[in-house]
């Protein structure tokens, strides 16, 4: 039951399974710590739903919805 991180509910935890796409954005997401097996938590969502604040590897990271949609995960 995989989904992408843009669909994560507030406070929910998920384990990254795949960073989709190729090119500089996919590489940057991997460099930021969104590697397969990593646990992420949705901390906050902006008033209009974009950007999202996620906790990954102890750090808070903001991603646009379109960027988060490239990261597939499974719920914990």
PDB file of C-alpha atoms in Angstrom:
ATOM      1  CA  UNK A   1       0.000   0.000   0.000  1.00  0.00           C
ATOM      2  CA  UNK A   2       2.541   2.577  -1.166  1.00  0.00           C
ATOM      3  CA  UNK A   3       1.731   6.269  -1.544  1.00  0.00           C
ATOM      4  CA  UNK A   4       3.733   9.441  -2.056  1.00  0.00           C
ATOM      5  CA  UNK A   5       4.777  11.841   0.695  1.00  0.00           C
ATOM      6  CA  UNK A   6       2.459  14.604  -0.533  1.00  0.00           C
ATOM      7  CA  UNK A   7      -0.429  12.374   0.636  1.00  0.00           C
ATOM      8  CA  UNK A   8       0.949  11.888   4.170  1.00  0.00           C
ATOM      9  CA  UNK A   9      -1.380  12.919   7.005  1.00  0.00           C
ATOM     10  CA  UNK A  10      -0.251  15.408   9.655  1.00  0.00           C
ATOM     11  CA  UNK A  11       1.817  13.646  12.333  1.00  0.00           C
ATOM     12  CA  UNK A  12       1.939  10.376  10.358  1.00  0.00           C
ATOM     13  CA  UNK A  13       5.133   8.361   9.950  1.00  0.00           C
ATOM     14  CA  UNK A  14       6.234   6.569   6.794  1.00  0.00           C
ATOM     15  CA  UNK A  15       9.253   4.678   5.474  1.00  0.00           C
ATOM     16  CA  UNK A  16      10.692   5.846   2.128  1.00  0.00           C
ATOM     17  CA  UNK A  17      10.711   3.119  -0.528  1.00  0.00           C
ATOM     18  CA  UNK A  18      11.645   5.006  -3.707  1.00  0.00           C
ATOM     19  CA  UNK A  19      12.701   8.420  -4.979  1.00  0.00           C
ATOM     20  CA  UNK A  20      11.208   8.685  -8.446  1.00  0.00           C
ATOM     21  CA  UNK A  21      12.601  10.342 -11.510  1.00  0.00           C
ATOM     22  CA  UNK A  22      16.089  11.163 -12.644  1.00  0.00           C
ATOM     23  CA  UNK A  23      18.193  14.267 -12.833  1.00  0.00           C
ATOM     24  CA  UNK A  24      19.208  16.923 -10.354  1.00  0.00           C
ATOM     25  CA  UNK A  25      16.002  16.961  -8.279  1.00  0.00           C
ATOM     26  CA  UNK A  26      16.073  13.208  -7.580  1.00  0.00           C
ATOM     27  CA  UNK A  27      19.760  13.459  -6.680  1.00  0.00           C
ATOM     28  CA  UNK A  28      19.121  16.414  -4.368  1.00  0.00           C
ATOM     29  CA  UNK A  29      16.302  14.557  -2.560  1.00  0.00           C
ATOM     30  CA  UNK A  30      18.642  11.613  -1.999  1.00  0.00           C
ATOM     31  CA  UNK A  31      21.358  13.968  -0.731  1.00  0.00           C
ATOM     32  CA  UNK A  32      18.850  15.512   1.692  1.00  0.00           C
ATOM     33  CA  UNK A  33      18.368  12.093   3.284  1.00  0.00           C
ATOM     34  CA  UNK A  34      15.271  10.740   1.530  1.00  0.00           C
ATOM     35  CA  UNK A  35      16.892   7.380   0.850  1.00  0.00           C
ATOM     36  CA  UNK A  36      15.008   4.053   0.821  1.00  0.00           C
ATOM     37  CA  UNK A  37      14.453   2.776   4.355  1.00  0.00           C
ATOM     38  CA  UNK A  38      14.491   6.225   5.983  1.00  0.00           C
ATOM     39  CA  UNK A  39      11.602   7.101   8.312  1.00  0.00           C
ATOM     40  CA  UNK A  40       9.920  10.485   7.780  1.00  0.00           C
ATOM     41  CA  UNK A  41       7.229  12.332   9.758  1.00  0.00           C
ATOM     42  CA  UNK A  42       4.954  15.095   8.469  1.00  0.00           C
ATOM     43  CA  UNK A  43       5.358  17.910  11.001  1.00  0.00           C
ATOM     44  CA  UNK A  44       3.436  20.759   9.398  1.00  0.00           C
ATOM     45  CA  UNK A  45       1.536  21.689   6.261  1.00  0.00           C
ATOM     46  CA  UNK A  46       1.275  25.329   5.139  1.00  0.00           C
ATOM     47  CA  UNK A  47      -2.219  26.906   5.055  1.00  0.00           C
ATOM     48  CA  UNK A  48      -2.754  26.172   1.358  1.00  0.00           C
ATOM     49  CA  UNK A  49      -1.039  22.763   1.580  1.00  0.00           C
ATOM     50  CA  UNK A  50       2.277  23.813   0.083  1.00  0.00           C
ATOM     51  CA  UNK A  51       5.066  23.507   1.277  1.00  0.00           C
ATOM     52  CA  UNK A  52       5.260  20.558   3.688  1.00  0.00           C
ATOM     53  CA  UNK A  53       7.580  20.404   6.688  1.00  0.00           C
ATOM     54  CA  UNK A  54       8.979  16.906   7.160  1.00  0.00           C
ATOM     55  CA  UNK A  55      11.300  15.462   9.764  1.00  0.00           C
ATOM     56  CA  UNK A  56      13.932  13.225   8.209  1.00  0.00           C
ATOM     57  CA  UNK A  57      16.984  11.860  10.051  1.00  0.00           C
ATOM     58  CA  UNK A  58      16.432  14.313  12.925  1.00  0.00           C
ATOM     59  CA  UNK A  59      16.283  17.391  10.661  1.00  0.00           C
ATOM     60  CA  UNK A  60      13.304  19.462   9.561  1.00  0.00           C
ATOM     61  CA  UNK A  61      13.071  19.850   5.787  1.00  0.00           C
ATOM     62  CA  UNK A  62      10.536  21.800   3.738  1.00  0.00           C
ATOM     63  CA  UNK A  63       9.466  20.420   0.367  1.00  0.00           C
ATOM     64  CA  UNK A  64       6.976  21.605  -2.193  1.00  0.00           C
ATOM     65  CA  UNK A  65       4.064  19.263  -2.813  1.00  0.00           C
ATOM     66  CA  UNK A  66       5.372  18.424  -6.306  1.00  0.00           C
ATOM     67  CA  UNK A  67       8.763  17.453  -4.870  1.00  0.00           C
ATOM     68  CA  UNK A  68       7.189  15.341  -2.111  1.00  0.00           C
ATOM     69  CA  UNK A  69       5.049  13.584  -4.729  1.00  0.00           C
ATOM     70  CA  UNK A  70       8.229  12.087  -6.233  1.00  0.00           C
ATOM     71  CA  UNK A  71       8.997  10.204  -3.006  1.00  0.00           C
ATOM     72  CA  UNK A  72       7.130   6.936  -2.518  1.00  0.00           C
ATOM     73  CA  UNK A  73       6.660   5.510   0.979  1.00  0.00           C
ATOM     74  CA  UNK A  74       4.752   2.963   3.054  1.00  0.00           C
ATOM     75  CA  UNK A  75       2.954   3.849   6.301  1.00  0.00           C
ATOM     76  CA  UNK A  76       4.303   2.763   9.676  1.00  0.00           C
TER      77      UNK A  76
END
